Amino acid sequence: MAPSDDVKLLGAAPSSYVNRVQIALNLKHVDYEFLEQTFVPKSELLLKSNPVHKKIPVLIHGGKPICESLIIVQYIDEVWTDGPGILPSDPYEQAMARFWAAYVDDKLSPALRGIRNAEGDEAKAAALEQVMEGMMLLEDAFAKCGKGKDFFGGDTIGYLDIALGSFLGWLRASEKMADIKLLDETKTPGLFGWAERFGSNAAVKDVIPETEKLVELVKMIAARAKAQ
């Protein structure tokens, strides 16, 4: 079986973690079938494919499921070897990319959710401070990892670009909802330019959800929770 045969992705369009897998597949020019999932109820295919965490994304390749977004991205890079690699070939650079990707998931993502869900000025200010601290750290990481080039991965989109860039839609939605600026051309010029380049890349531009749609989704979820 050719590597690109029989590839399915279980996911939902607004999910940053699903977007990571879509971007990686696009970078490798892999054709795949996207199977949109609902959260309630969860499909039998999802529960069968990811019985441990019962969540998206799940990549099914040749009938075999692979779970967890960054693990899937690594799998894609190792299976489809044509074109630029996603993970750095240098062991140290690869370790740094993994470190910062973990930082994005463990620190930055929860802080972004905190901005959107904050109730009251004090909670909002605390969440904003945490995000801005993270953005400054990532600004420095971009300078070190990118070495003056367009992306964290150098000349081409790499592992850390995908890990962080998949949150651009939600970052911009957070900006709009809280009337704040997180990507600042003055404070984080490196990340500001990087975000423009990443978002306009052919593998990315049709994947990242539109800001307005994400804002409406948050409002809908909040209204549903309030009604319950």
mmCIF file of C-alpha atoms in Angstrom:
data_model
loop_
_atom_site.group_PDB
_atom_site.id
_atom_site.type_symbol
_atom_site.label_atom_id
_atom_site.label_comp_id
_atom_site.label_asym_id
_atom_site.label_seq_id
_atom_site.Cartn_x
_atom_site.Cartn_y
_atom_site.Cartn_z
ATOM 1 C CA MET A 1 0.000 0.000 0.000
ATOM 2 C CA ALA A 2 1.336 3.449 -0.926
ATOM 3 C CA PRO A 3 1.809 5.733 2.091
ATOM 4 C CA SER A 4 -0.926 8.117 0.910
ATOM 5 C CA ASP A 5 -3.558 5.397 0.408
ATOM 6 C CA ASP A 6 -6.514 5.030 2.790
ATOM 7 C CA VAL A 7 -5.969 8.050 5.056
ATOM 8 C CA LYS A 8 -8.809 9.335 7.218
ATOM 9 C CA LEU A 9 -8.841 12.138 9.772
ATOM 10 C CA LEU A 10 -11.411 12.233 12.547
ATOM 11 C CA GLY A 11 -11.811 15.817 13.664
ATOM 12 C CA ALA A 12 -13.750 19.058 13.890
ATOM 13 C CA ALA A 13 -12.840 22.175 11.939
ATOM 14 C CA PRO A 14 -12.618 24.588 14.928
ATOM 15 C CA SER A 15 -10.086 22.412 16.795
ATOM 16 C CA SER A 16 -6.513 23.714 16.832
ATOM 17 C CA TYR A 17 -5.286 20.192 17.482
ATOM 18 C CA VAL A 18 -7.099 18.892 14.406
ATOM 19 C CA ASN A 19 -5.769 21.853 12.400
ATOM 20 C CA ARG A 20 -2.225 20.714 13.231
ATOM 21 C CA VAL A 21 -2.805 17.411 11.506
ATOM 22 C CA GLN A 22 -4.466 19.059 8.512
ATOM 23 C CA ILE A 23 -1.499 21.393 8.046
ATOM 24 C CA ALA A 24 1.014 18.546 8.293
ATOM 25 C CA LEU A 25 -0.919 16.474 5.742
ATOM 26 C CA ASN A 26 -1.124 19.483 3.423
ATOM 27 C CA LEU A 27 2.609 20.135 3.719
ATOM 28 C CA LYS A 28 3.265 16.542 2.672
ATOM 29 C CA HIS A 29 0.603 16.691 -0.095
ATOM 30 C CA VAL A 30 -1.266 13.735 1.376
ATOM 31 C CA ASP A 31 -4.829 13.172 0.187
ATOM 32 C CA TYR A 32 -7.149 12.261 3.038
ATOM 33 C CA GLU A 33 -10.794 11.920 3.936
ATOM 34 C CA PHE A 34 -11.981 14.307 6.648
ATOM 35 C CA LEU A 35 -14.646 12.791 8.890
ATOM 36 C CA GLU A 36 -16.329 15.590 10.860
ATOM 37 C CA GLN A 37 -17.045 14.589 14.442
ATOM 38 C CA THR A 38 -19.613 15.781 16.960
ATOM 39 C CA PHE A 39 -18.908 16.043 20.670
ATOM 40 C CA VAL A 40 -22.343 14.845 21.739
ATOM 41 C CA PRO A 41 -22.785 12.083 20.893
ATOM 42 C CA LYS A 42 -19.311 10.832 20.051
ATOM 43 C CA SER A 43 -19.215 8.526 17.064
ATOM 44 C CA GLU A 44 -18.654 4.809 17.397
ATOM 45 C CA LEU A 45 -15.666 5.157 15.072
ATOM 46 C CA LEU A 46 -14.057 7.733 17.378
ATOM 47 C CA LEU A 47 -14.678 5.666 20.501
ATOM 48 C CA LYS A 48 -13.286 2.588 18.787
ATOM 49 C CA SER A 49 -10.272 4.440 17.360
ATOM 50 C CA ASN A 50 -9.336 6.294 20.545
ATOM 51 C CA PRO A 51 -10.744 4.265 23.450
ATOM 52 C CA VAL A 52 -8.270 5.733 25.957
ATOM 53 C CA HIS A 53 -8.905 9.495 25.613
ATOM 54 C CA LYS A 54 -12.031 9.374 23.408
ATOM 55 C CA LYS A 55 -11.106 12.632 21.701
ATOM 56 C CA ILE A 56 -10.011 14.119 18.401
ATOM 57 C CA PRO A 57 -7.890 14.205 16.354
ATOM 58 C CA VAL A 58 -7.379 10.651 15.233
ATOM 59 C CA LEU A 59 -5.525 9.784 12.055
ATOM 60 C CA ILE A 60 -6.482 6.421 10.573
ATOM 61 C CA HIS A 61 -3.868 5.169 8.120
ATOM 62 C CA GLY A 62 -4.408 1.807 6.500
ATOM 63 C CA GLY A 63 -7.014 0.988 9.136
ATOM 64 C CA LYS A 64 -4.643 1.740 12.035
ATOM 65 C CA PRO A 65 -5.464 4.688 14.344
ATOM 66 C CA ILE A 66 -2.885 7.185 15.626
ATOM 67 C CA CYS A 67 -3.910 9.595 18.398
ATOM 68 C CA GLU A 68 -2.700 12.885 19.926
ATOM 69 C CA SER A 69 -1.982 15.778 17.576
ATOM 70 C CA LEU A 70 1.789 16.162 17.946
ATOM 71 C CA ILE A 71 2.332 12.406 17.840
ATOM 72 C CA ILE A 72 0.314 12.348 14.616
ATOM 73 C CA VAL A 73 2.389 15.193 13.147
ATOM 74 C CA GLN A 74 5.567 13.247 13.900
ATOM 75 C CA TYR A 75 4.060 10.104 12.363
ATOM 76 C CA ILE A 76 3.167 12.010 9.189
ATOM 77 C CA ASP A 77 6.713 13.345 8.948
ATOM 78 C CA GLU A 78 8.206 9.867 9.307
ATOM 79 C CA VAL A 79 5.832 8.091 6.909
ATOM 80 C CA TRP A 80 5.660 10.633 4.084
ATOM 81 C CA THR A 81 9.281 11.559 3.511
ATOM 82 C CA ASP A 82 8.924 13.529 0.273
ATOM 83 C CA GLY A 83 9.550 17.248 0.581
ATOM 84 C CA PRO A 84 10.972 19.220 3.525
ATOM 85 C CA GLY A 85 11.012 17.502 6.893
ATOM 86 C CA ILE A 86 8.725 18.785 9.637
ATOM 87 C CA LEU A 87 10.904 17.848 12.603
ATOM 88 C CA PRO A 88 14.463 19.236 12.636
ATOM 89 C CA SER A 89 17.137 16.682 11.734
ATOM 90 C CA ASP A 90 19.567 18.011 14.347
ATOM 91 C CA PRO A 91 18.918 16.299 17.726
ATOM 92 C CA TYR A 92 19.348 19.488 19.763
ATOM 93 C CA GLU A 93 17.111 21.544 17.485
ATOM 94 C CA GLN A 94 14.547 18.748 17.581
ATOM 95 C CA ALA A 95 14.642 18.738 21.382
ATOM 96 C CA MET A 96 14.111 22.520 21.457
ATOM 97 C CA ALA A 97 11.181 22.270 19.053
ATOM 98 C CA ARG A 98 9.567 19.592 21.244
ATOM 99 C CA PHE A 99 10.205 21.662 24.380
ATOM 100 C CA TRP A 100 8.497 24.756 23.016
ATOM 101 C CA ALA A 101 5.650 22.742 21.509
ATOM 102 C CA ALA A 102 5.010 21.301 24.988
ATOM 103 C CA TYR A 103 5.112 24.847 26.382
ATOM 104 C CA VAL A 104 2.446 25.915 23.888
ATOM 105 C CA ASP A 105 0.156 23.075 24.967
ATOM 106 C CA ASP A 106 0.834 23.196 28.708
ATOM 107 C CA LYS A 107 1.010 26.968 29.281
ATOM 108 C CA LEU A 108 -0.083 29.125 26.347
ATOM 109 C CA SER A 109 -3.223 27.257 25.326
ATOM 110 C CA PRO A 110 -4.773 27.238 28.849
ATOM 111 C CA ALA A 111 -3.915 30.936 29.215
ATOM 112 C CA LEU A 112 -5.707 31.765 25.954
ATOM 113 C CA ARG A 113 -8.773 29.916 27.187
ATOM 114 C CA GLY A 114 -8.447 31.912 30.399
ATOM 115 C CA ILE A 115 -8.759 35.181 28.493
ATOM 116 C CA ARG A 116 -11.910 34.037 26.720
ATOM 117 C CA ASN A 117 -13.498 32.618 29.864
ATOM 118 C CA ALA A 118 -12.364 35.246 32.369
ATOM 119 C CA GLU A 119 -15.098 36.850 34.440
ATOM 120 C CA GLY A 120 -14.218 40.251 35.829
ATOM 121 C CA ASP A 121 -11.378 42.668 35.164
ATOM 122 C CA GLU A 122 -8.995 41.076 37.660
ATOM 123 C CA ALA A 123 -9.262 37.587 36.157
ATOM 124 C CA LYS A 124 -8.980 38.985 32.642
ATOM 125 C CA ALA A 125 -5.857 40.989 33.567
ATOM 126 C CA ALA A 126 -4.201 37.939 35.146
ATOM 127 C CA ALA A 127 -4.892 35.779 32.083
ATOM 128 C CA LEU A 128 -3.659 38.510 29.756
ATOM 129 C CA GLU A 129 -0.429 38.883 31.743
ATOM 130 C CA GLN A 130 0.206 35.146 31.477
ATOM 131 C CA VAL A 131 -0.361 35.129 27.716
ATOM 132 C CA MET A 132 1.841 38.163 27.124
ATOM 133 C CA GLU A 133 4.620 36.583 29.187
ATOM 134 C CA GLY A 134 4.342 33.517 26.969
ATOM 135 C CA MET A 135 4.398 35.578 23.794
ATOM 136 C CA MET A 136 7.593 37.306 24.877
ATOM 137 C CA LEU A 137 9.227 33.955 25.601
ATOM 138 C CA LEU A 138 8.150 32.670 22.185
ATOM 139 C CA GLU A 139 9.459 35.847 20.547
ATOM 140 C CA ASP A 140 12.873 34.976 21.942
ATOM 141 C CA ALA A 141 12.454 31.331 20.918
ATOM 142 C CA PHE A 142 11.615 32.407 17.380
ATOM 143 C CA ALA A 143 14.847 34.376 17.122
ATOM 144 C CA LYS A 144 16.870 31.394 18.366
ATOM 145 C CA CYS A 145 15.081 28.602 16.484
ATOM 146 C CA GLY A 146 14.410 30.490 13.258
ATOM 147 C CA LYS A 147 17.910 31.997 13.061
ATOM 148 C CA GLY A 148 16.663 35.025 11.158
ATOM 149 C CA LYS A 149 14.615 33.039 8.648
ATOM 150 C CA ASP A 150 10.874 33.036 7.977
ATOM 151 C CA PHE A 151 9.744 30.253 10.307
ATOM 152 C CA PHE A 152 10.680 28.474 13.521
ATOM 153 C CA GLY A 153 11.679 25.641 11.185
ATOM 154 C CA GLY A 154 13.924 27.940 9.144
ATOM 155 C CA ASP A 155 13.047 28.409 5.489
ATOM 156 C CA THR A 156 10.017 26.123 5.710
ATOM 157 C CA ILE A 157 7.215 25.425 8.168
ATOM 158 C CA GLY A 158 8.315 22.973 10.842
ATOM 159 C CA TYR A 159 7.105 21.209 13.971
ATOM 160 C CA LEU A 160 6.994 24.235 16.262
ATOM 161 C CA ASP A 161 5.399 26.378 13.557
ATOM 162 C CA ILE A 162 2.566 23.863 13.369
ATOM 163 C CA ALA A 163 2.280 23.518 17.160
ATOM 164 C CA LEU A 164 1.974 27.269 17.730
ATOM 165 C CA GLY A 165 0.434 28.319 14.428
ATOM 166 C CA SER A 166 -2.546 26.037 14.855
ATOM 167 C CA PHE A 167 -3.710 28.381 17.640
ATOM 168 C CA LEU A 168 -3.673 31.527 15.478
ATOM 169 C CA GLY A 169 -7.416 31.380 14.865
ATOM 170 C CA TRP A 170 -8.204 31.159 18.562
ATOM 171 C CA LEU A 171 -5.575 33.762 19.402
ATOM 172 C CA ARG A 172 -7.251 36.240 17.065
ATOM 173 C CA ALA A 173 -10.659 35.286 18.420
ATOM 174 C CA SER A 174 -9.370 36.006 21.932
ATOM 175 C CA GLU A 175 -8.073 39.391 20.753
ATOM 176 C CA LYS A 176 -11.450 40.294 19.307
ATOM 177 C CA MET A 177 -13.536 39.076 22.240
ATOM 178 C CA ALA A 178 -11.387 40.767 24.892
ATOM 179 C CA ASP A 179 -10.541 43.841 22.752
ATOM 180 C CA ILE A 180 -6.814 43.338 23.251
ATOM 181 C CA LYS A 181 -3.724 42.912 21.102
ATOM 182 C CA LEU A 182 -1.642 39.776 21.664
ATOM 183 C CA LEU A 183 0.435 39.822 18.483
ATOM 184 C CA ASP A 184 1.983 43.264 18.661
ATOM 185 C CA GLU A 185 4.163 44.605 15.850
ATOM 186 C CA THR A 186 6.145 46.654 18.376
ATOM 187 C CA LYS A 187 6.460 44.226 21.302
ATOM 188 C CA THR A 188 6.753 40.974 19.319
ATOM 189 C CA PRO A 189 7.833 41.969 15.787
ATOM 190 C CA GLY A 190 9.273 38.548 15.020
ATOM 191 C CA LEU A 191 6.074 36.692 15.903
ATOM 192 C CA PHE A 192 3.948 39.336 14.192
ATOM 193 C CA GLY A 193 5.713 38.798 10.854
ATOM 194 C CA TRP A 194 5.847 35.047 11.373
ATOM 195 C CA ALA A 195 2.084 34.883 11.934
ATOM 196 C CA GLU A 196 1.426 36.707 8.659
ATOM 197 C CA ARG A 197 3.714 34.372 6.719
ATOM 198 C CA PHE A 198 2.399 31.243 8.388
ATOM 199 C CA GLY A 199 -1.240 32.168 7.934
ATOM 200 C CA SER A 200 -0.835 32.950 4.241
ATOM 201 C CA ASN A 201 1.002 29.715 3.418
ATOM 202 C CA ALA A 202 -0.853 27.464 0.970
ATOM 203 C CA ALA A 203 -0.836 24.558 3.440
ATOM 204 C CA VAL A 204 -2.376 26.716 6.168
ATOM 205 C CA LYS A 205 -4.655 29.443 4.817
ATOM 206 C CA ASP A 206 -7.703 27.256 4.189
ATOM 207 C CA VAL A 207 -7.278 25.348 7.460
ATOM 208 C CA ILE A 208 -7.206 27.987 10.222
ATOM 209 C CA PRO A 209 -10.829 28.862 11.103
ATOM 210 C CA GLU A 210 -12.113 32.383 10.486
ATOM 211 C CA THR A 211 -12.062 34.624 13.549
ATOM 212 C CA GLU A 212 -15.745 35.539 13.339
ATOM 213 C CA LYS A 213 -16.812 31.907 13.195
ATOM 214 C CA LEU A 214 -14.798 31.094 16.319
ATOM 215 C CA VAL A 215 -16.250 34.085 18.182
ATOM 216 C CA GLU A 216 -19.765 32.963 17.277
ATOM 217 C CA LEU A 217 -18.944 29.427 18.406
ATOM 218 C CA VAL A 218 -17.789 30.673 21.815
ATOM 219 C CA LYS A 219 -20.969 32.742 22.205
ATOM 220 C CA MET A 220 -23.125 29.782 21.230
ATOM 221 C CA ILE A 221 -21.395 27.468 23.717
ATOM 222 C CA ALA A 222 -21.696 30.090 26.474
ATOM 223 C CA ALA A 223 -25.397 30.615 25.764
ATOM 224 C CA ARG A 224 -26.032 26.863 25.777
ATOM 225 C CA ALA A 225 -24.193 26.471 29.096
ATOM 226 C CA LYS A 226 -26.164 29.356 30.620
ATOM 227 C CA ALA A 227 -29.455 27.862 29.456
ATOM 228 C CA GLN A 228 -28.606 24.574 31.154
#
